[in-house]
Tab-separated table of C-alpha atoms and ligand atoms in Angstrom:
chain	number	residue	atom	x	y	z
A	16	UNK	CA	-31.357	-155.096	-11.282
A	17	UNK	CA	-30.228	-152.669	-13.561
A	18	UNK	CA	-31.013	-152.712	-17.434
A	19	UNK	CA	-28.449	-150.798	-19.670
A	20	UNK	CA	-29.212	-150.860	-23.864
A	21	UNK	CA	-26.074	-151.154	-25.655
A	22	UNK	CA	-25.960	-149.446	-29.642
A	23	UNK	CA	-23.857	-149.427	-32.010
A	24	UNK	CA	-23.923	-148.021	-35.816
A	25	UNK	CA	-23.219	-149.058	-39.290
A	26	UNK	CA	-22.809	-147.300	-42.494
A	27	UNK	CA	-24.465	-148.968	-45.397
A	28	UNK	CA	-22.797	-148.432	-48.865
A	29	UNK	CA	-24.804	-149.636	-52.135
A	30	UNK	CA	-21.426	-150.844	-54.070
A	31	UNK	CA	-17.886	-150.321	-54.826
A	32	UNK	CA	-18.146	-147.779	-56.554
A	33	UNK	CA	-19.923	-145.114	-53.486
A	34	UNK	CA	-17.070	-145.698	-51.692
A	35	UNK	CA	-14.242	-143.322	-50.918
A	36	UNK	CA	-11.524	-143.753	-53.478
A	37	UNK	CA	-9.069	-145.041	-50.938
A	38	UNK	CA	-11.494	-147.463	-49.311
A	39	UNK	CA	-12.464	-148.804	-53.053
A	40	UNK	CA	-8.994	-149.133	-53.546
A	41	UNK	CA	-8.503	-150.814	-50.374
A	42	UNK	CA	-11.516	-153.464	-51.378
A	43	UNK	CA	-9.724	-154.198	-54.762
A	44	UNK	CA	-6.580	-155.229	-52.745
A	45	UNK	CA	-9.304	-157.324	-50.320
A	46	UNK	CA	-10.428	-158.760	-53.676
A	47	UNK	CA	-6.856	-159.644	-55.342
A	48	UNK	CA	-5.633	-161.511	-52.356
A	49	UNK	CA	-9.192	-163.307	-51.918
A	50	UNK	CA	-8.528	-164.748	-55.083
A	51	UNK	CA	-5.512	-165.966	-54.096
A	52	UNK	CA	-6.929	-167.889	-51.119
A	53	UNK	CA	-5.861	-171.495	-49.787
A	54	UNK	CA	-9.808	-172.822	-49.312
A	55	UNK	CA	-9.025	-176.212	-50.791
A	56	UNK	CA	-11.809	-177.755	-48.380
A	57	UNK	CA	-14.752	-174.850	-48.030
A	58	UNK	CA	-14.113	-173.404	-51.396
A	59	UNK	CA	-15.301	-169.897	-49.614
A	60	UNK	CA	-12.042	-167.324	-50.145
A	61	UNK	CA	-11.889	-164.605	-48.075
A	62	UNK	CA	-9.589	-161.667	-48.278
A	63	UNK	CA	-8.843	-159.233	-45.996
A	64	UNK	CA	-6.647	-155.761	-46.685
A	65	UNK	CA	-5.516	-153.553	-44.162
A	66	UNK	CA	-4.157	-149.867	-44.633
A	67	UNK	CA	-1.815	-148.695	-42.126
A	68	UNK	CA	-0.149	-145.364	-41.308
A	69	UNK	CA	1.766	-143.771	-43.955
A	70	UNK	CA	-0.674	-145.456	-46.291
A	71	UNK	CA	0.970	-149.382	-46.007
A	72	UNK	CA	-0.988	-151.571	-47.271
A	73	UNK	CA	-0.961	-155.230	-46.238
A	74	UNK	CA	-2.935	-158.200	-47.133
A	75	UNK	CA	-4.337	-161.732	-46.092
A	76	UNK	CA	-6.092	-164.738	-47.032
A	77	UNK	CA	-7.817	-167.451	-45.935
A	78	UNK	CA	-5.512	-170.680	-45.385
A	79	UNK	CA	-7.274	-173.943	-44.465
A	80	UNK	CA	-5.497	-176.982	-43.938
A	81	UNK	CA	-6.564	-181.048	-43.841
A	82	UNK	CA	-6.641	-180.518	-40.223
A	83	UNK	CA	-9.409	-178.373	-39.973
A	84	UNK	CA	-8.632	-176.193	-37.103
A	85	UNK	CA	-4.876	-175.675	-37.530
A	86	UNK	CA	-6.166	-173.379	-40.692
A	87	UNK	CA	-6.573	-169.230	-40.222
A	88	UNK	CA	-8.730	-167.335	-41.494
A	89	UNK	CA	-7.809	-164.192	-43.785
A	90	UNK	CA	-8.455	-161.242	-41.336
A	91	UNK	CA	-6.125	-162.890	-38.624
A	92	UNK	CA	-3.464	-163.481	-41.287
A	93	UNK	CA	-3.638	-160.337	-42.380
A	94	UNK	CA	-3.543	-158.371	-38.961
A	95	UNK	CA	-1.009	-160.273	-37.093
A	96	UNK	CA	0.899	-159.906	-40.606
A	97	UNK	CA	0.773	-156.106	-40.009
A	98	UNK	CA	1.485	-156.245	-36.351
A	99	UNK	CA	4.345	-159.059	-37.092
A	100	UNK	CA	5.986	-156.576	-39.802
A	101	UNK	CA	5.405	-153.068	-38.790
A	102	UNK	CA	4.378	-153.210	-34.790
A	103	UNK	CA	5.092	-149.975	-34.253
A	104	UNK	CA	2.510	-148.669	-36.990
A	105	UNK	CA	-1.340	-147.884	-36.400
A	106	UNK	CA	-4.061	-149.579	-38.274
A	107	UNK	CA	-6.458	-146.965	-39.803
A	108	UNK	CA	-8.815	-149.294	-41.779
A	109	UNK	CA	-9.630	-153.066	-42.809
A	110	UNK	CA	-11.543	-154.117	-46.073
A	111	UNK	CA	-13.131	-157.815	-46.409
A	112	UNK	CA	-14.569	-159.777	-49.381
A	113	UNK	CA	-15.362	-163.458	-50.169
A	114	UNK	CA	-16.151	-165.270	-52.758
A	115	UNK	CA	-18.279	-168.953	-52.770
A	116	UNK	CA	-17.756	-171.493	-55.327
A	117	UNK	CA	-21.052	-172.587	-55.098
A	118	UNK	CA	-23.246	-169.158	-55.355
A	119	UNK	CA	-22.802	-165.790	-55.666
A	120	UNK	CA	-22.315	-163.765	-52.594
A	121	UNK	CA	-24.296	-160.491	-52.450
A	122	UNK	CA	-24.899	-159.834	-49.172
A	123	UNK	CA	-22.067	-158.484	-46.643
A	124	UNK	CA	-20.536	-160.904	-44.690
A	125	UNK	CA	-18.992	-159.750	-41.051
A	126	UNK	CA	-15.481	-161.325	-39.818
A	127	UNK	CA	-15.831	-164.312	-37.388
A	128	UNK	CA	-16.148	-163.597	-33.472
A	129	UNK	CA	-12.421	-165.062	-33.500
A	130	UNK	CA	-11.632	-162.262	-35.751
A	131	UNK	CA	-13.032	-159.621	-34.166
A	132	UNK	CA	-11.497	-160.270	-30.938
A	133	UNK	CA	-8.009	-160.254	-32.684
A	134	UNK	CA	-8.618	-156.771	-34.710
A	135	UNK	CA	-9.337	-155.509	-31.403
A	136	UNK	CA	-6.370	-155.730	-29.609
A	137	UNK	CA	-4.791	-153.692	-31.582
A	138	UNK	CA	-7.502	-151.405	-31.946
A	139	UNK	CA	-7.301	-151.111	-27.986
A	140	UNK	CA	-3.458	-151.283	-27.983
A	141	UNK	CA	-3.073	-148.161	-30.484
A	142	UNK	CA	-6.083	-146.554	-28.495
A	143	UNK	CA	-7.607	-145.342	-31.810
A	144	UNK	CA	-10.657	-146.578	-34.004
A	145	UNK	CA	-9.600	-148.932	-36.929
A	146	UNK	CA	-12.553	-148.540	-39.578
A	147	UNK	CA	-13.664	-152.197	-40.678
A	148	UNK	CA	-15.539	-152.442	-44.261
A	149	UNK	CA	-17.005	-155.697	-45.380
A	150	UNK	CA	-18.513	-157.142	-48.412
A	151	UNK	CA	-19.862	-160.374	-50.340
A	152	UNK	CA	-18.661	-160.844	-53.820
A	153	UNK	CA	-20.599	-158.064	-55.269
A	154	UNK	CA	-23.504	-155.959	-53.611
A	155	UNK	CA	-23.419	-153.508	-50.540
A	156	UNK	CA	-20.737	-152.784	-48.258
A	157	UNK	CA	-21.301	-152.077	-44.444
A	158	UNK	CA	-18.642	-149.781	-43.139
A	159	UNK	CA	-18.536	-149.767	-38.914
A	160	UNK	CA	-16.618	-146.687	-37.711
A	161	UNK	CA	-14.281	-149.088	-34.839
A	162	UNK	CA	-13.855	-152.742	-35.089
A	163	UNK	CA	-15.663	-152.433	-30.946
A	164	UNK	CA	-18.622	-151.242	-32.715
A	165	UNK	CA	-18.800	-154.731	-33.623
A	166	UNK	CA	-17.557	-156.234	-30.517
A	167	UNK	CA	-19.643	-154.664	-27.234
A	168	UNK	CA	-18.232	-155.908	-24.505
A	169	UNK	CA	-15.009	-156.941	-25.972
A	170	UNK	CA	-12.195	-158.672	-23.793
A	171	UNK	CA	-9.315	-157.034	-22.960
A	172	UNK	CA	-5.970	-156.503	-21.353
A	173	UNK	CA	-7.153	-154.193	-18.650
A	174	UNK	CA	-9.471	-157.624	-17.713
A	175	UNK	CA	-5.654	-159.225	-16.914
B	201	THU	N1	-13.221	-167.371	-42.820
B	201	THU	C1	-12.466	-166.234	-42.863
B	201	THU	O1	-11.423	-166.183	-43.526
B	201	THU	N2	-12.894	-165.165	-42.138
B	201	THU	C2	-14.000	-165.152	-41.351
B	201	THU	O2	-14.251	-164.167	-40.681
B	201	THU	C3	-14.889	-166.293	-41.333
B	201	THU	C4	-14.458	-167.486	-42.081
B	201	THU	C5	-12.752	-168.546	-43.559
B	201	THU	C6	-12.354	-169.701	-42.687
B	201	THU	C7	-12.524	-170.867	-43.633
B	201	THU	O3	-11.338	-170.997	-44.396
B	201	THU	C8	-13.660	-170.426	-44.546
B	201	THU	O4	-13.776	-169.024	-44.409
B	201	THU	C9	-15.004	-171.071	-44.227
B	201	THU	O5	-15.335	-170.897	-42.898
């Protein structure tokens, strides 16, 4: 028996405002289109904004629906989005946000495990890191360098 440590790192930003202007302006998209989310039932909006190549920018919400699971949430909407309209394009960077109806978020809150796995087939596909940032409502932002920083171990095609 073998024992192997796996690590990863994050960056830690304190607000909006430390971030790199692009990135800030990439959270203010994340923040326009969470506002704009379908969350009839949790009342927690997410948004999600993705920069591509040649500085694209695409967006995505949250859309729930009365049958609970047939609802997406707003990173997957927003990726296969960019990989439905421009496939042939590489994904440099993601930026997440929510919003609660029922408190204030202030604490960073990291895409789903469902999520995750989606980013990163495309992160694998275009063989090239896609930065993920994510935020509450207000508050710090964690920054990981790759989207398989936050997946170790991630499944994928070369499993098949
Ligand atoms: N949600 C997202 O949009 N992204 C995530 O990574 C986690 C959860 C949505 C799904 C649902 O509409 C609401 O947040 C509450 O789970």
């Amino acid at each position: 028996m073998e024992e192997r440590k796996i690590t990863t790192s994050i960056q830690i930003f304190e607000n909006i405002e430390e971030l790199p202007p692009q990135v800030k302006f990439l959270m203010k998209e994340a923040q326009a289109i969470r506002d704009q989310a379908y969350a009839p039932y949790s009342k927690f909006k997410v948004g999600a904004a993705i920069q591509l190549e040649d500085d694209i920018i695409v967006t995505g919400s949250n859309q729930e629906n009365a049958a609970y699971p047939s609802g997406l949430c707003a990173e997957r909407t927003a990726i296969f989005y960019a990989g439905s309209q421009y496939p042939n394009k590489k994904v440099k960077a993601m930026a997440i946000c929510v919003k609660s109806s029922s408190k204030v978020v202030t604490k960073p809150i990291a895409p789903c495990g469902a999520c995750r796995q989606a980013i990163a087939e495309y992160e694998v596909k275009q063989d090239q890191p896609i930065e993920i940032y994510f935020m509450g409502e207000e508050g710090k932002i964690i920054k990981a360098k790759a989207l398989l920083d936050l997946l170790p171990l991630a499944f994928d095609a070369s499993f098949l």
